[in-house]
Amino acid sequence: MTLRTGHTGLNVTDLDRSLAFYRDMLGLVPLAESERDGRRYAFLGSGEGEGPVLTLWQQAAGPYDSGRAGLHHLAFEAESMDRVREYESALRAAGAEFAHASVVAHREGSASGGIFFHDPDGTRLEIYAEKGAEDAPAPDDSAPACGFF
C-alpha cells in the first residue's frame, strides 16, 4: 500500500476567524464542528463529496512560528494558473500577506508555480498549478524551490 496525504490539521488561535478565511478565501466547505475538553475544532473539505482536507484546532496560544519544528508550509493545487491568479486577486483584496509580488515559478523556466501567502495566524500557504508559470520569475534560480525559505 502506498501512503498519501489524507488531511492536514492546523492549530489556530481563533477558530471563527480561521473558518471564515479558509471558507471565504479558499472555498473550503465546513463539514463538521465540535469541541473536546474546551478546545473547538472544525473539519473542512472540498465540497465535492469527499472527506476532510483540513482540520482546524483552536488550541494555539500564538501565531505560526517558522523557527520551530513542524509544518513548513501547506500547498494547495489549483486546476489552472488562471485559477491561481483568481485566488491571488481575492486574497490581495482581503489584505492577505504575500511572500512575493505575484506568481513565482518553482524553478527557473519551470511550468509549475504559484502564489505564497499567510493565513490569519501566519501559517505559510501556497496555491500552485502545474502549468502556466513559464514566464514567472523564480525565487531561487539555482535550484528547485518553493516560495518560502
PDB file of C-alpha atoms in Angstrom:
ATOM      1  CA  MET A   1       0.000   0.000   0.000  1.00  0.00           C
ATOM      2  CA  THR A   2       1.258   3.471  -0.879  1.00  0.00           C
ATOM      3  CA  LEU A   3       0.662   6.267   1.605  1.00  0.00           C
ATOM      4  CA  ARG A   4      -0.976   9.505   0.521  1.00  0.00           C
ATOM      5  CA  THR A   5      -1.881  12.604   2.461  1.00  0.00           C
ATOM      6  CA  GLY A   6      -5.328  12.313   3.998  1.00  0.00           C
ATOM      7  CA  HIS A   7      -5.913  15.706   5.604  1.00  0.00           C
ATOM      8  CA  THR A   8      -3.820  18.309   7.382  1.00  0.00           C
ATOM      9  CA  GLY A   9      -4.512  19.589  10.892  1.00  0.00           C
ATOM     10  CA  LEU A  10      -3.559  23.156  11.808  1.00  0.00           C
ATOM     11  CA  ASN A  11      -3.548  24.764  15.245  1.00  0.00           C
ATOM     12  CA  VAL A  12      -5.219  28.185  15.156  1.00  0.00           C
ATOM     13  CA  THR A  13      -5.747  30.947  17.704  1.00  0.00           C
ATOM     14  CA  ASP A  14      -9.320  31.862  16.679  1.00  0.00           C
ATOM     15  CA  LEU A  15     -11.444  29.162  15.056  1.00  0.00           C
ATOM     16  CA  ASP A  16     -14.161  31.537  13.819  1.00  0.00           C
ATOM     17  CA  ARG A  17     -11.605  33.806  12.107  1.00  0.00           C
ATOM     18  CA  SER A  18      -9.772  30.870  10.535  1.00  0.00           C
ATOM     19  CA  LEU A  19     -13.001  29.193   9.415  1.00  0.00           C
ATOM     20  CA  ALA A  20     -14.022  32.418   7.655  1.00  0.00           C
ATOM     21  CA  PHE A  21     -10.615  32.687   5.936  1.00  0.00           C
ATOM     22  CA  TYR A  22     -10.470  29.102   4.648  1.00  0.00           C
ATOM     23  CA  ARG A  23     -14.160  29.150   3.676  1.00  0.00           C
ATOM     24  CA  ASP A  24     -14.387  32.620   2.103  1.00  0.00           C
ATOM     25  CA  MET A  25     -10.897  32.960   0.619  1.00  0.00           C
ATOM     26  CA  LEU A  26     -10.056  29.376  -0.374  1.00  0.00           C
ATOM     27  CA  GLY A  27     -13.536  27.946  -0.890  1.00  0.00           C
ATOM     28  CA  LEU A  28     -13.243  25.078   1.576  1.00  0.00           C
ATOM     29  CA  VAL A  29     -16.566  23.859   2.927  1.00  0.00           C
ATOM     30  CA  PRO A  30     -17.127  23.279   6.664  1.00  0.00           C
ATOM     31  CA  LEU A  31     -18.064  19.608   7.130  1.00  0.00           C
ATOM     32  CA  ALA A  32     -18.350  19.392  10.912  1.00  0.00           C
ATOM     33  CA  GLU A  33     -17.510  21.373  14.012  1.00  0.00           C
ATOM     34  CA  SER A  34     -17.192  20.187  17.594  1.00  0.00           C
ATOM     35  CA  GLU A  35     -15.489  20.725  20.926  1.00  0.00           C
ATOM     36  CA  ARG A  36     -13.459  18.472  23.182  1.00  0.00           C
ATOM     37  CA  ASP A  37     -12.038  19.409  26.552  1.00  0.00           C
ATOM     38  CA  GLY A  38     -12.747  23.077  25.874  1.00  0.00           C
ATOM     39  CA  ARG A  39     -10.944  23.060  22.506  1.00  0.00           C
ATOM     40  CA  ARG A  40     -13.054  23.732  19.434  1.00  0.00           C
ATOM     41  CA  TYR A  41     -12.213  22.178  16.094  1.00  0.00           C
ATOM     42  CA  ALA A  42     -13.655  22.006  12.594  1.00  0.00           C
ATOM     43  CA  PHE A  43     -13.254  19.780   9.551  1.00  0.00           C
ATOM     44  CA  LEU A  44     -13.248  21.400   6.099  1.00  0.00           C
ATOM     45  CA  GLY A  45     -13.459  19.728   2.699  1.00  0.00           C
ATOM     46  CA  SER A  46     -13.541  20.479  -0.993  1.00  0.00           C
ATOM     47  CA  GLY A  47     -17.326  20.344  -1.172  1.00  0.00           C
ATOM     48  CA  GLU A  48     -17.202  17.573  -3.767  1.00  0.00           C
ATOM     49  CA  GLY A  49     -18.487  14.803  -1.500  1.00  0.00           C
ATOM     50  CA  GLU A  50     -15.014  13.826  -0.319  1.00  0.00           C
ATOM     51  CA  GLY A  51     -13.735  13.673   3.244  1.00  0.00           C
ATOM     52  CA  PRO A  52     -11.862  16.373   5.105  1.00  0.00           C
ATOM     53  CA  VAL A  53      -8.959  18.228   3.515  1.00  0.00           C
ATOM     54  CA  LEU A  54      -8.150  20.376   6.542  1.00  0.00           C
ATOM     55  CA  THR A  55      -8.857  20.290  10.273  1.00  0.00           C
ATOM     56  CA  LEU A  56      -8.568  23.496  12.295  1.00  0.00           C
ATOM     57  CA  TRP A  57      -7.899  23.156  16.028  1.00  0.00           C
ATOM     58  CA  GLN A  58      -8.396  26.192  18.260  1.00  0.00           C
ATOM     59  CA  GLN A  59      -5.570  25.462  20.675  1.00  0.00           C
ATOM     60  CA  ALA A  60      -2.669  27.713  19.668  1.00  0.00           C
ATOM     61  CA  ALA A  61      -1.530  30.365  22.130  1.00  0.00           C
ATOM     62  CA  GLY A  62       0.244  32.453  19.496  1.00  0.00           C
ATOM     63  CA  PRO A  63       0.868  32.783  15.759  1.00  0.00           C
ATOM     64  CA  TYR A  64       2.735  30.367  13.496  1.00  0.00           C
ATOM     65  CA  ASP A  65       6.464  30.160  14.211  1.00  0.00           C
ATOM     66  CA  SER A  66       8.608  29.208  11.220  1.00  0.00           C
ATOM     67  CA  GLY A  67      11.580  28.683  13.540  1.00  0.00           C
ATOM     68  CA  ARG A  68      10.041  25.664  15.267  1.00  0.00           C
ATOM     69  CA  ALA A  69       9.917  22.080  14.091  1.00  0.00           C
ATOM     70  CA  GLY A  70       6.713  21.128  12.309  1.00  0.00           C
ATOM     71  CA  LEU A  71       4.836  22.444   9.313  1.00  0.00           C
ATOM     72  CA  HIS A  72       6.943  24.375   6.779  1.00  0.00           C
ATOM     73  CA  HIS A  73       4.015  25.336   4.532  1.00  0.00           C
ATOM     74  CA  LEU A  74       0.778  23.904   3.225  1.00  0.00           C
ATOM     75  CA  ALA A  75       0.271  23.746  -0.556  1.00  0.00           C
ATOM     76  CA  PHE A  76      -2.996  23.501  -2.476  1.00  0.00           C
ATOM     77  CA  GLU A  77      -3.069  22.612  -6.183  1.00  0.00           C
ATOM     78  CA  ALA A  78      -5.418  24.572  -8.454  1.00  0.00           C
ATOM     79  CA  GLU A  79      -6.647  23.334 -11.825  1.00  0.00           C
ATOM     80  CA  SER A  80      -5.025  26.200 -13.781  1.00  0.00           C
ATOM     81  CA  MET A  81      -2.816  29.265 -13.492  1.00  0.00           C
ATOM     82  CA  ASP A  82      -5.886  31.396 -14.256  1.00  0.00           C
ATOM     83  CA  ARG A  83      -7.481  29.986 -11.115  1.00  0.00           C
ATOM     84  CA  VAL A  84      -4.299  30.693  -9.112  1.00  0.00           C
ATOM     85  CA  ARG A  85      -4.485  34.317 -10.254  1.00  0.00           C
ATOM     86  CA  GLU A  86      -8.175  34.498  -9.245  1.00  0.00           C
ATOM     87  CA  TYR A  87      -7.210  33.367  -5.750  1.00  0.00           C
ATOM     88  CA  GLU A  88      -4.386  35.905  -5.751  1.00  0.00           C
ATOM     89  CA  SER A  89      -6.756  38.764  -6.607  1.00  0.00           C
ATOM     90  CA  ALA A  90      -9.266  37.784  -3.922  1.00  0.00           C
ATOM     91  CA  LEU A  91      -6.565  37.302  -1.272  1.00  0.00           C
ATOM     92  CA  ARG A  92      -4.908  40.649  -2.076  1.00  0.00           C
ATOM     93  CA  ALA A  93      -8.289  42.421  -1.934  1.00  0.00           C
ATOM     94  CA  ALA A  94      -8.826  40.863   1.512  1.00  0.00           C
ATOM     95  CA  GLY A  95      -5.427  42.083   2.721  1.00  0.00           C
ATOM     96  CA  ALA A  96      -3.555  38.765   2.887  1.00  0.00           C
ATOM     97  CA  GLU A  97       0.212  38.996   3.396  1.00  0.00           C
ATOM     98  CA  PHE A  98       2.219  37.666   0.430  1.00  0.00           C
ATOM     99  CA  ALA A  99       5.815  36.446   0.245  1.00  0.00           C
ATOM    100  CA  HIS A 100       6.275  37.627  -3.380  1.00  0.00           C
ATOM    101  CA  ALA A 101       4.902  40.326  -5.664  1.00  0.00           C
ATOM    102  CA  SER A 102       2.926  37.798  -7.718  1.00  0.00           C
ATOM    103  CA  VAL A 103       3.165  34.267  -9.134  1.00  0.00           C
ATOM    104  CA  VAL A 104       6.633  32.696  -8.954  1.00  0.00           C
ATOM    105  CA  ALA A 105       7.904  29.597 -10.749  1.00  0.00           C
ATOM    106  CA  HIS A 106       9.068  26.615  -8.713  1.00  0.00           C
ATOM    107  CA  ARG A 107      12.409  26.875 -10.520  1.00  0.00           C
ATOM    108  CA  GLU A 108      13.831  28.969 -13.348  1.00  0.00           C
ATOM    109  CA  GLY A 109      11.900  28.161 -16.551  1.00  0.00           C
ATOM    110  CA  SER A 110       9.517  25.761 -14.794  1.00  0.00           C
ATOM    111  CA  ALA A 111       5.938  25.438 -15.978  1.00  0.00           C
ATOM    112  CA  SER A 112       4.735  24.936 -12.394  1.00  0.00           C
ATOM    113  CA  GLY A 113       4.479  27.749  -9.904  1.00  0.00           C
ATOM    114  CA  GLY A 114       2.118  29.655  -7.699  1.00  0.00           C
ATOM    115  CA  ILE A 115       1.438  32.209  -5.013  1.00  0.00           C
ATOM    116  CA  PHE A 116       2.780  32.163  -1.465  1.00  0.00           C
ATOM    117  CA  PHE A 117       0.888  33.884   1.331  1.00  0.00           C
ATOM    118  CA  HIS A 118      -0.109  33.639   5.013  1.00  0.00           C
ATOM    119  CA  ASP A 119      -3.347  32.770   6.791  1.00  0.00           C
ATOM    120  CA  PRO A 120      -4.633  34.878   9.739  1.00  0.00           C
ATOM    121  CA  ASP A 121      -2.266  33.096  12.161  1.00  0.00           C
ATOM    122  CA  GLY A 122       0.746  33.478   9.862  1.00  0.00           C
ATOM    123  CA  THR A 123       0.742  29.872   8.616  1.00  0.00           C
ATOM    124  CA  ARG A 124       2.514  29.761   5.270  1.00  0.00           C
ATOM    125  CA  LEU A 125       0.290  28.690   2.374  1.00  0.00           C
ATOM    126  CA  GLU A 126       0.799  28.066  -1.330  1.00  0.00           C
ATOM    127  CA  ILE A 127      -1.651  27.744  -4.212  1.00  0.00           C
ATOM    128  CA  TYR A 128       0.003  26.424  -7.356  1.00  0.00           C
ATOM    129  CA  ALA A 129      -0.727  24.996 -10.783  1.00  0.00           C
ATOM    130  CA  GLU A 130       1.334  22.505 -12.782  1.00  0.00           C
ATOM    131  CA  LYS A 131       1.372  24.736 -15.888  1.00  0.00           C
ATOM    132  CA  GLY A 132       1.353  28.429 -16.679  1.00  0.00           C
ATOM    133  CA  ALA A 133       4.332  29.823 -14.741  1.00  0.00           C
ATOM    134  CA  GLU A 134       6.877  29.538 -17.569  1.00  0.00           C
ATOM    135  CA  ASP A 135       7.388  33.329 -17.722  1.00  0.00           C
ATOM    136  CA  ALA A 136       7.245  33.937 -13.968  1.00  0.00           C
ATOM    137  CA  PRO A 137      10.433  34.679 -12.007  1.00  0.00           C
ATOM    138  CA  ALA A 138      11.847  32.010  -9.705  1.00  0.00           C
ATOM    139  CA  PRO A 139      12.643  32.813  -6.058  1.00  0.00           C
ATOM    140  CA  ASP A 140      15.957  30.935  -6.418  1.00  0.00           C
ATOM    141  CA  ASP A 141      17.378  30.385  -9.893  1.00  0.00           C
ATOM    142  CA  SER A 142      19.992  27.851  -8.784  1.00  0.00           C
ATOM    143  CA  ALA A 143      17.717  25.046  -7.554  1.00  0.00           C
ATOM    144  CA  PRO A 144      14.100  23.927  -7.388  1.00  0.00           C
ATOM    145  CA  ALA A 145      12.396  25.684  -4.532  1.00  0.00           C
ATOM    146  CA  CYS A 146       9.131  26.693  -3.061  1.00  0.00           C
ATOM    147  CA  GLY A 147       8.430  30.351  -2.365  1.00  0.00           C
ATOM    148  CA  PHE A 148       9.276  30.131   1.342  1.00  0.00           C
ATOM    149  CA  PHE A 149      12.781  29.721   2.745  1.00  0.00           C
TER     150      PHE A 149
END
